[in-house]
Coordinates of C-alpha atoms in Angstrom, one line a residue:
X1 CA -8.5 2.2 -18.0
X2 CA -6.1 4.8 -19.0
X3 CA -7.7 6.0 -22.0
X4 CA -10.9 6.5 -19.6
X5 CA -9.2 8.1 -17.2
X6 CA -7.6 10.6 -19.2
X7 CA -11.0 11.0 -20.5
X8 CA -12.6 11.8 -16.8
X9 CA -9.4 13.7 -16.1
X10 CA -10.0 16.0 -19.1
X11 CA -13.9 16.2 -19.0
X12 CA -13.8 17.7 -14.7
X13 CA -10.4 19.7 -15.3
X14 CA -12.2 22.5 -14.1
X15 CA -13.8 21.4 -11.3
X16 CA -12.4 17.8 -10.1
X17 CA -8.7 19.2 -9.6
X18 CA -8.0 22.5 -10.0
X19 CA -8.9 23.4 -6.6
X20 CA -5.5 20.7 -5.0
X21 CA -3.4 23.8 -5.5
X22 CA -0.8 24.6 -3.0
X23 CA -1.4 21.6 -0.8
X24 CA 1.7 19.3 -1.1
X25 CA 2.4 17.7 2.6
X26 CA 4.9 18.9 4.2
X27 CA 8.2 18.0 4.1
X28 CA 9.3 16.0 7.2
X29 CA 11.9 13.1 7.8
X30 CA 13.3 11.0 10.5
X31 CA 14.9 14.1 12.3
X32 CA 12.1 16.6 11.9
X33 CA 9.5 14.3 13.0
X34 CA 10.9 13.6 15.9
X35 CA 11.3 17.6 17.2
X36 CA 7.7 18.7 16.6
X37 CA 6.2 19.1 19.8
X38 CA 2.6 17.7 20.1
X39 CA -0.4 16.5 22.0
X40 CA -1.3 13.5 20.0
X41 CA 1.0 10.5 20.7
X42 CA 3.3 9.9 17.5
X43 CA 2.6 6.6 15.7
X44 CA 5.6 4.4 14.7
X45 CA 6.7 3.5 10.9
X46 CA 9.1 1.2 10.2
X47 CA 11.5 1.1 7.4
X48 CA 13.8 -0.9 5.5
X49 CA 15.9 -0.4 2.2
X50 CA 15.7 -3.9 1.5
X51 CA 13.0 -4.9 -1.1
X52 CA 13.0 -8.5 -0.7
X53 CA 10.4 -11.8 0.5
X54 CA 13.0 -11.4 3.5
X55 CA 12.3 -8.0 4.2
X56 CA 8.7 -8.1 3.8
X57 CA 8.4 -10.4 6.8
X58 CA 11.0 -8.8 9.4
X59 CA 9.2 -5.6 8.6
X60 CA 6.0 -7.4 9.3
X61 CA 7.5 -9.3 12.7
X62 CA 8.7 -5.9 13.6
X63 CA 5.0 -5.0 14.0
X64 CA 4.9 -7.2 16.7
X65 CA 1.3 -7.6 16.1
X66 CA 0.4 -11.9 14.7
X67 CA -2.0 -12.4 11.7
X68 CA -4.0 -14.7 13.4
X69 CA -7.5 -16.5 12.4
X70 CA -8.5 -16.3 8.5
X71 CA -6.1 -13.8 7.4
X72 CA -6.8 -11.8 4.2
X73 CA -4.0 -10.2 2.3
X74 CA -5.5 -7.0 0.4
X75 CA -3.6 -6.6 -2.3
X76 CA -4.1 -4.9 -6.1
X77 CA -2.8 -7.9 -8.6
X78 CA -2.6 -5.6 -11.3
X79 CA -4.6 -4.6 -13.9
X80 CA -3.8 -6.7 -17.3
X81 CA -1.0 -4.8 -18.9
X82 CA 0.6 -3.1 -16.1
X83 CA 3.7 -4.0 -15.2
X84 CA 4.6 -2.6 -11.6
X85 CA 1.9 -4.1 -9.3
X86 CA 3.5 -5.9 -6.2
X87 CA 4.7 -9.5 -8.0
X88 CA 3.8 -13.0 -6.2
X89 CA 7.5 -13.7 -6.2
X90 CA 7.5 -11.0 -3.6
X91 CA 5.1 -11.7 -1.1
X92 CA 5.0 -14.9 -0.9
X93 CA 7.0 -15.3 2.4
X94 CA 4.5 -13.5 3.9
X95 CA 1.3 -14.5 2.5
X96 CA 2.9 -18.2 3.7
X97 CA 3.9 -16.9 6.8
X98 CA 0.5 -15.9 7.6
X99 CA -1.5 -18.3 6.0
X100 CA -3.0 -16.0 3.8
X101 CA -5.6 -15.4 1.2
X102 CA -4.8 -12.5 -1.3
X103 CA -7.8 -10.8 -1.5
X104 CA -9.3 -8.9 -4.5
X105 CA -12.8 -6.6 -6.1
X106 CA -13.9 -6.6 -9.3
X107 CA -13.2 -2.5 -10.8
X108 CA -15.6 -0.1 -11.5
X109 CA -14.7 0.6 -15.1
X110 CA -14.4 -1.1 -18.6
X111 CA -10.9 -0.7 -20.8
X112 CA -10.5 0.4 -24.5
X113 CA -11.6 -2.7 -26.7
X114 CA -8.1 -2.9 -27.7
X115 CA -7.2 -3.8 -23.9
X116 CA -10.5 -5.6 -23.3
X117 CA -8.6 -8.6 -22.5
X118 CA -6.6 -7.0 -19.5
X119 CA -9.8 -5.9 -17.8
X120 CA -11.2 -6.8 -14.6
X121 CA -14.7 -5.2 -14.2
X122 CA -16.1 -9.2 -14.2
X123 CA -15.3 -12.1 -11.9
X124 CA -14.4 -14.2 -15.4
X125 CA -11.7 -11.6 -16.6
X126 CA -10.3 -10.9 -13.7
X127 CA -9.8 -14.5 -12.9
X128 CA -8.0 -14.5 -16.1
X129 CA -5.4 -11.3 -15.3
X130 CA -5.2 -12.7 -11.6
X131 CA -3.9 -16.2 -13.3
X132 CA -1.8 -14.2 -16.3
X133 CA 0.1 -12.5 -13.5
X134 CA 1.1 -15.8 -11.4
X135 CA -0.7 -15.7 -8.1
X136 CA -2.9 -18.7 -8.7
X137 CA 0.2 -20.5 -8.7
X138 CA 1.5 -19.4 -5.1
X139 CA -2.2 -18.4 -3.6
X140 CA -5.8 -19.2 -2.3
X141 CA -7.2 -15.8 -4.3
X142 CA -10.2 -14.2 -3.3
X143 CA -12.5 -11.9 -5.4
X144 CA -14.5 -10.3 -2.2
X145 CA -17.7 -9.2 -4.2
X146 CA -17.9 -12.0 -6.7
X147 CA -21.4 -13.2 -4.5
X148 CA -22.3 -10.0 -3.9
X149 CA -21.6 -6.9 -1.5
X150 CA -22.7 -6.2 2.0
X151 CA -22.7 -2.8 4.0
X152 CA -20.6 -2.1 6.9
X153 CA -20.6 1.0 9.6
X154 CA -18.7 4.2 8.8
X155 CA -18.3 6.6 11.8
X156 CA -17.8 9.2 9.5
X157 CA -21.3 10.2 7.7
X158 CA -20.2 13.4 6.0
X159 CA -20.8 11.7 2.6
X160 CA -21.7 8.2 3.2
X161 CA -24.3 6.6 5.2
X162 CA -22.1 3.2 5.0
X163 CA -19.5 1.6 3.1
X164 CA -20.4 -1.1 0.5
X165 CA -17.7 -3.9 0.3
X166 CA -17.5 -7.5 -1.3
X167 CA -19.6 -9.6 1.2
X168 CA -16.7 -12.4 1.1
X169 CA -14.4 -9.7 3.5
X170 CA -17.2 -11.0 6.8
X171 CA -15.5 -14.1 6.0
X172 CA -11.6 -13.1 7.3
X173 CA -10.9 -12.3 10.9
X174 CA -7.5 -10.3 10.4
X175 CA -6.7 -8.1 7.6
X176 CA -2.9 -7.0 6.3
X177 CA -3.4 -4.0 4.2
X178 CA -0.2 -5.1 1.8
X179 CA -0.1 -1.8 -0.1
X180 CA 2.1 -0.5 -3.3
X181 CA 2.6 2.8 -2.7
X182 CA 2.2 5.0 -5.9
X183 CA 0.4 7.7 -8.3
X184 CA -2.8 7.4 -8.7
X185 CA -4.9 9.3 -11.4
X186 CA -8.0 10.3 -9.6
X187 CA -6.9 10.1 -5.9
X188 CA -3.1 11.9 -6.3
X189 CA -1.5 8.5 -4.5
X190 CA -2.1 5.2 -4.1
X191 CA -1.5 3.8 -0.5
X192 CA -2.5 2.3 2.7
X193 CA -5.9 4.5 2.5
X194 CA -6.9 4.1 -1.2
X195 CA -6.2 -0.2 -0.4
X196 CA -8.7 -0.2 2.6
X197 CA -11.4 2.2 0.8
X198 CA -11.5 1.8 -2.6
X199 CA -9.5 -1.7 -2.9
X200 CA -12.3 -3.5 0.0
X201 CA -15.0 -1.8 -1.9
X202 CA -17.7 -3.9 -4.2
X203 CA -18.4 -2.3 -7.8
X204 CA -21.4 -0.4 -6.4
X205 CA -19.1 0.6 -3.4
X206 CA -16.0 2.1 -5.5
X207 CA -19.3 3.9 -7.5
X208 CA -20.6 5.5 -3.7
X209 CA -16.9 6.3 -2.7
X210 CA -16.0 8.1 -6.6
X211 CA -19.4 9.7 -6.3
X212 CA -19.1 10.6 -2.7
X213 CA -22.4 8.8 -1.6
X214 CA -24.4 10.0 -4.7
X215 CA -24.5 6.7 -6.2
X216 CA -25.1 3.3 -4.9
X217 CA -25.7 1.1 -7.8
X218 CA -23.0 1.0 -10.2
X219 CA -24.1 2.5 -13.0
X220 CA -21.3 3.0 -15.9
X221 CA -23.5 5.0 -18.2
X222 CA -23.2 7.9 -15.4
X223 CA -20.5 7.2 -13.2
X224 CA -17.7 9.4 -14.8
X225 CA -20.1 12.5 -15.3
X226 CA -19.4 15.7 -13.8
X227 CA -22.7 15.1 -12.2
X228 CA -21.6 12.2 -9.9
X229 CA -17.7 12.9 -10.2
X230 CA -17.5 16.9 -9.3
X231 CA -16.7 17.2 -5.5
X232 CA -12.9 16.0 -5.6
X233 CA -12.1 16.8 -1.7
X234 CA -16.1 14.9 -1.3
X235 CA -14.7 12.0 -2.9
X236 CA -11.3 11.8 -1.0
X237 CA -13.2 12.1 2.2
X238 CA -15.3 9.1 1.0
X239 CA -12.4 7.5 0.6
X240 CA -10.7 8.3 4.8
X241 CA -14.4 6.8 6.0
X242 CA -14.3 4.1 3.9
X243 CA -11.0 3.4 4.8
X244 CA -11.6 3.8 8.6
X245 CA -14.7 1.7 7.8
X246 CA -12.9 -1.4 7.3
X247 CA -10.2 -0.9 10.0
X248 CA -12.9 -0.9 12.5
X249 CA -14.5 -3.8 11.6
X250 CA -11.1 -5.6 11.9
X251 CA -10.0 -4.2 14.7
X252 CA -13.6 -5.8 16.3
X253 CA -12.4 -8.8 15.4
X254 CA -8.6 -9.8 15.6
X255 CA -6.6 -7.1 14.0
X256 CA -5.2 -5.2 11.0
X257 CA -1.8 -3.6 9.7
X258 CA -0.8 -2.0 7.2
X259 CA 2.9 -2.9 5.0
X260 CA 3.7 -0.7 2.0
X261 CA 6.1 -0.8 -0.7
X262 CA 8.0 1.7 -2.6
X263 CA 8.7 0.3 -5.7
X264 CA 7.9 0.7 -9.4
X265 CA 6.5 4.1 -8.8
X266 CA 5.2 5.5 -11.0
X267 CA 2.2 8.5 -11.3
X268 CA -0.4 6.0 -12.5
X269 CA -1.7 3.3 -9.6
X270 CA -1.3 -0.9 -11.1
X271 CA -5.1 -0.3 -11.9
X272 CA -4.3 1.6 -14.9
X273 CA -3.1 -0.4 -17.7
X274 CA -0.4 1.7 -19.5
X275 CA 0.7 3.5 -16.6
X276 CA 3.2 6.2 -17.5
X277 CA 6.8 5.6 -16.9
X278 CA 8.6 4.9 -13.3
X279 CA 10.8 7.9 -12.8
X280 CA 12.2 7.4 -9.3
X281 CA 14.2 5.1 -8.0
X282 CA 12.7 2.0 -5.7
X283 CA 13.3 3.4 -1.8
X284 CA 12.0 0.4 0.2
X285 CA 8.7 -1.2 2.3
X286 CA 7.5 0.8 5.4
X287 CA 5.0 -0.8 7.8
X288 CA 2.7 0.4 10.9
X289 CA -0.2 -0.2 13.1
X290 CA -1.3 3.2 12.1
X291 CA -2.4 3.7 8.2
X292 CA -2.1 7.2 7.9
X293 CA 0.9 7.8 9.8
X294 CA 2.0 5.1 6.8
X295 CA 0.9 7.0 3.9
X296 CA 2.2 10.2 5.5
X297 CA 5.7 8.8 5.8
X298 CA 5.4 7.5 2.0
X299 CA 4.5 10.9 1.3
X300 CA 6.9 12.5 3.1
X301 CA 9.6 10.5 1.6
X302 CA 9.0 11.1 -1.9
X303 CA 8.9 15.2 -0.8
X304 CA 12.5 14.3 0.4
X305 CA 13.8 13.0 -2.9
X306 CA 16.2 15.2 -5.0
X307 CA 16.1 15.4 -8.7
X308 CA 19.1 13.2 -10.1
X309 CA 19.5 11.8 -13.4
X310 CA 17.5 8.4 -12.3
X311 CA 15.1 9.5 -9.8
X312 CA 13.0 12.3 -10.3
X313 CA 9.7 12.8 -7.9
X314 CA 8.6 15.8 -9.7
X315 CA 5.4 14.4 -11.8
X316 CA 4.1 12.4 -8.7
X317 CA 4.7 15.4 -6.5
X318 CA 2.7 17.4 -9.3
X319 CA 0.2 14.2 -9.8
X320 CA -0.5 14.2 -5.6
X321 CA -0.8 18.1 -5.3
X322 CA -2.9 18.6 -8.4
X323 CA -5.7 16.1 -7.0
X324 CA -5.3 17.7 -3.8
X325 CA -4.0 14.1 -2.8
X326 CA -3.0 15.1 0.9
X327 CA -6.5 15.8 1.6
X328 CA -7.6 12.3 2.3
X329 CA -4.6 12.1 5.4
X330 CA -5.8 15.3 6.7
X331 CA -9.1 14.2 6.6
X332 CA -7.9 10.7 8.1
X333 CA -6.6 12.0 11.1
X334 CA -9.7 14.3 11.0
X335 CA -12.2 11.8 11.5
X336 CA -9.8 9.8 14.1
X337 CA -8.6 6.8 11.7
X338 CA -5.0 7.8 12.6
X339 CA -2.4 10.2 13.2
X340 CA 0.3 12.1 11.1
X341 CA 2.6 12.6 13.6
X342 CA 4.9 9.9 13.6
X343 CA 8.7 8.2 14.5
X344 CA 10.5 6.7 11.4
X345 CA 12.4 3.8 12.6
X346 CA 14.9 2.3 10.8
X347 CA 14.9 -1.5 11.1
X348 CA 18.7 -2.1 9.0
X349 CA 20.3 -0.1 11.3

């Protein structure tokens, strides 16, 4: 995976990212959010520095919203090598809590044949990482589009006409988005929005999303060309309807949330399997009924952080504005999925 994306990365230098200049979010905190002065009514994010099973569910009680039904758990378990995906250990408290199913789609990409035994773009390997990494052992695991994909409404048509997702996610009533936030190579950061879009979507839907509706059957032989990868802000657009895409059609039947975690950050997302070095320090697991209220907190945090000797945010700061990674919580709140005004509320205090 890396090796390929560095590969993509290099080929649409020119035109993929170069134009995410200037755009890093900006800077606000507990205080400063709470001053600005605006017409849209301010989401609420919750916080704790705890990074525990514990934590994870009084963060999600604190939602005050129950998992209810057939609860699916969208979560990346890691691609093969990659050490900082979110570990079963972890969230098992509140997959139990919930009666949950971790939920899971094949990628849309092959590794180096060095690393062919850490991929996951078949059902059969990535049963094998998904066991390798422990969550058979805890779980009931899903792979959503191993049967298949199915098409679901976007309200947002700029790029696609729908989004494709594994056809197993009709069969879950209530969703928790259980992101890790992060880097991610092609989308700047890896959160709440990337999980919903790109995490619920088939093969042949992460192919629409990258290619910003231009392809619709995976095809690898094309898929990383200039000619379907080429419009960077078309493809994090894709990404905001897809995402809203899938909160709708949970919210039509009993609910969704969305719980990240600030841990193991580094610039590369866990799909990558040498990601590149963690260089800040672990901060702690915000959650909210509003997705990108969430991922503009997460970002908004890692503006906040001061260079020290151990935590440094300056290469995932670079990483998010060079891909113009903001862009996709503009467009977001845009489109109506959420708001970015928010109230950061401290749940340790």
């Amino acid at each position: 995976m890396r090796k390929m994306m560095k590969a993509a990365t290099l080929l649409l230098a020119g035109g993929l990212a170069c134009g995410a200049c200037g755009n890093k979010a900006a800077k606000t905190n507990e205080k400063t959010t709470d001053s600005v002065e605006t017409k849209t009514t301010k989401a609420t994010v919750y916080l704790t520095r705890e990074i525990s099973p514990e934590a994870l569910v009084a963060i999600y009680k604190q939602l005050g919203v129950e998992a209810t039904g057939r609860v699916a758990v969208k979560m990346s378990t890691g691609e093969g090598s990659n050490p900082n995906y979110l570990k079963p250990e972890l969230v098992k408290l509140l997959v139990d809590e919930v009666q949950g199913t971790i939920v899971e789609c094949n990628t849309a990409y092959g590794n180096a044949p060095e690393d062919a035994q850490d991929e996951r773009n078949t059902s059969a390997n990535h049963w094998k990482v998904i066991e390798r990494h422990g969550f058979l052992k805890y779980f009931k695991v899903d792979i959503m589009d191993e049967e298949g994909d199915m098409k679901i409404a976007v309200q947002d048509s700029s790029h696609l006409k729908y989004d494709i997702v594994g056809s197993h996610l009709d069969n879950y009533d209530f969703m928790i988005a259980l992101n890790h936030f992060k880097g991610h190579p092609m989308g700047g950061y890896g959160g709440a929005l990337k999980n919903l879009s790109i995490g619920c979507a088939s093969q042949n839907g992460k192919a629409y999303i990258h290619s910003a509706g231009k392809m619709e059957v995976l095809d690898m032989s094309k898929l990383w060309t200039p000619e379907y990868i080429g419009d960077q802000d078309g493809f994090l657009e894709s990404m905001a309807a897809a995402a809203q895409a899938v909160t709708d059609f949970f919210k039509a039947r009993k609910g969704i949330i969305y719980i990240s975690v600030m841990n193991n950050m580094s610039i590369d997302c866990d799909c990558v399997d040498h990601p590149e070095p963690v260089k800040l320090e672990d901060y702690g697991i915000l959650a909210s009924t509003d997705p990108v209220a969430l991922d503009q907190a997460c970002v908004d945090i890692i503006n906040n952080q001061e260079v020290t000797a151990t935590n440094d945010p300056t290469d995932l700061l670079d990483r998010i504005d060079k891909q113009h990674g903001t862009h996709t919580i503009d467009h977001a709140e845009k489109i109506g999925l959420g708001t970015k005004q928010y109230t950061l509320v401290n749940i340790d205090k």
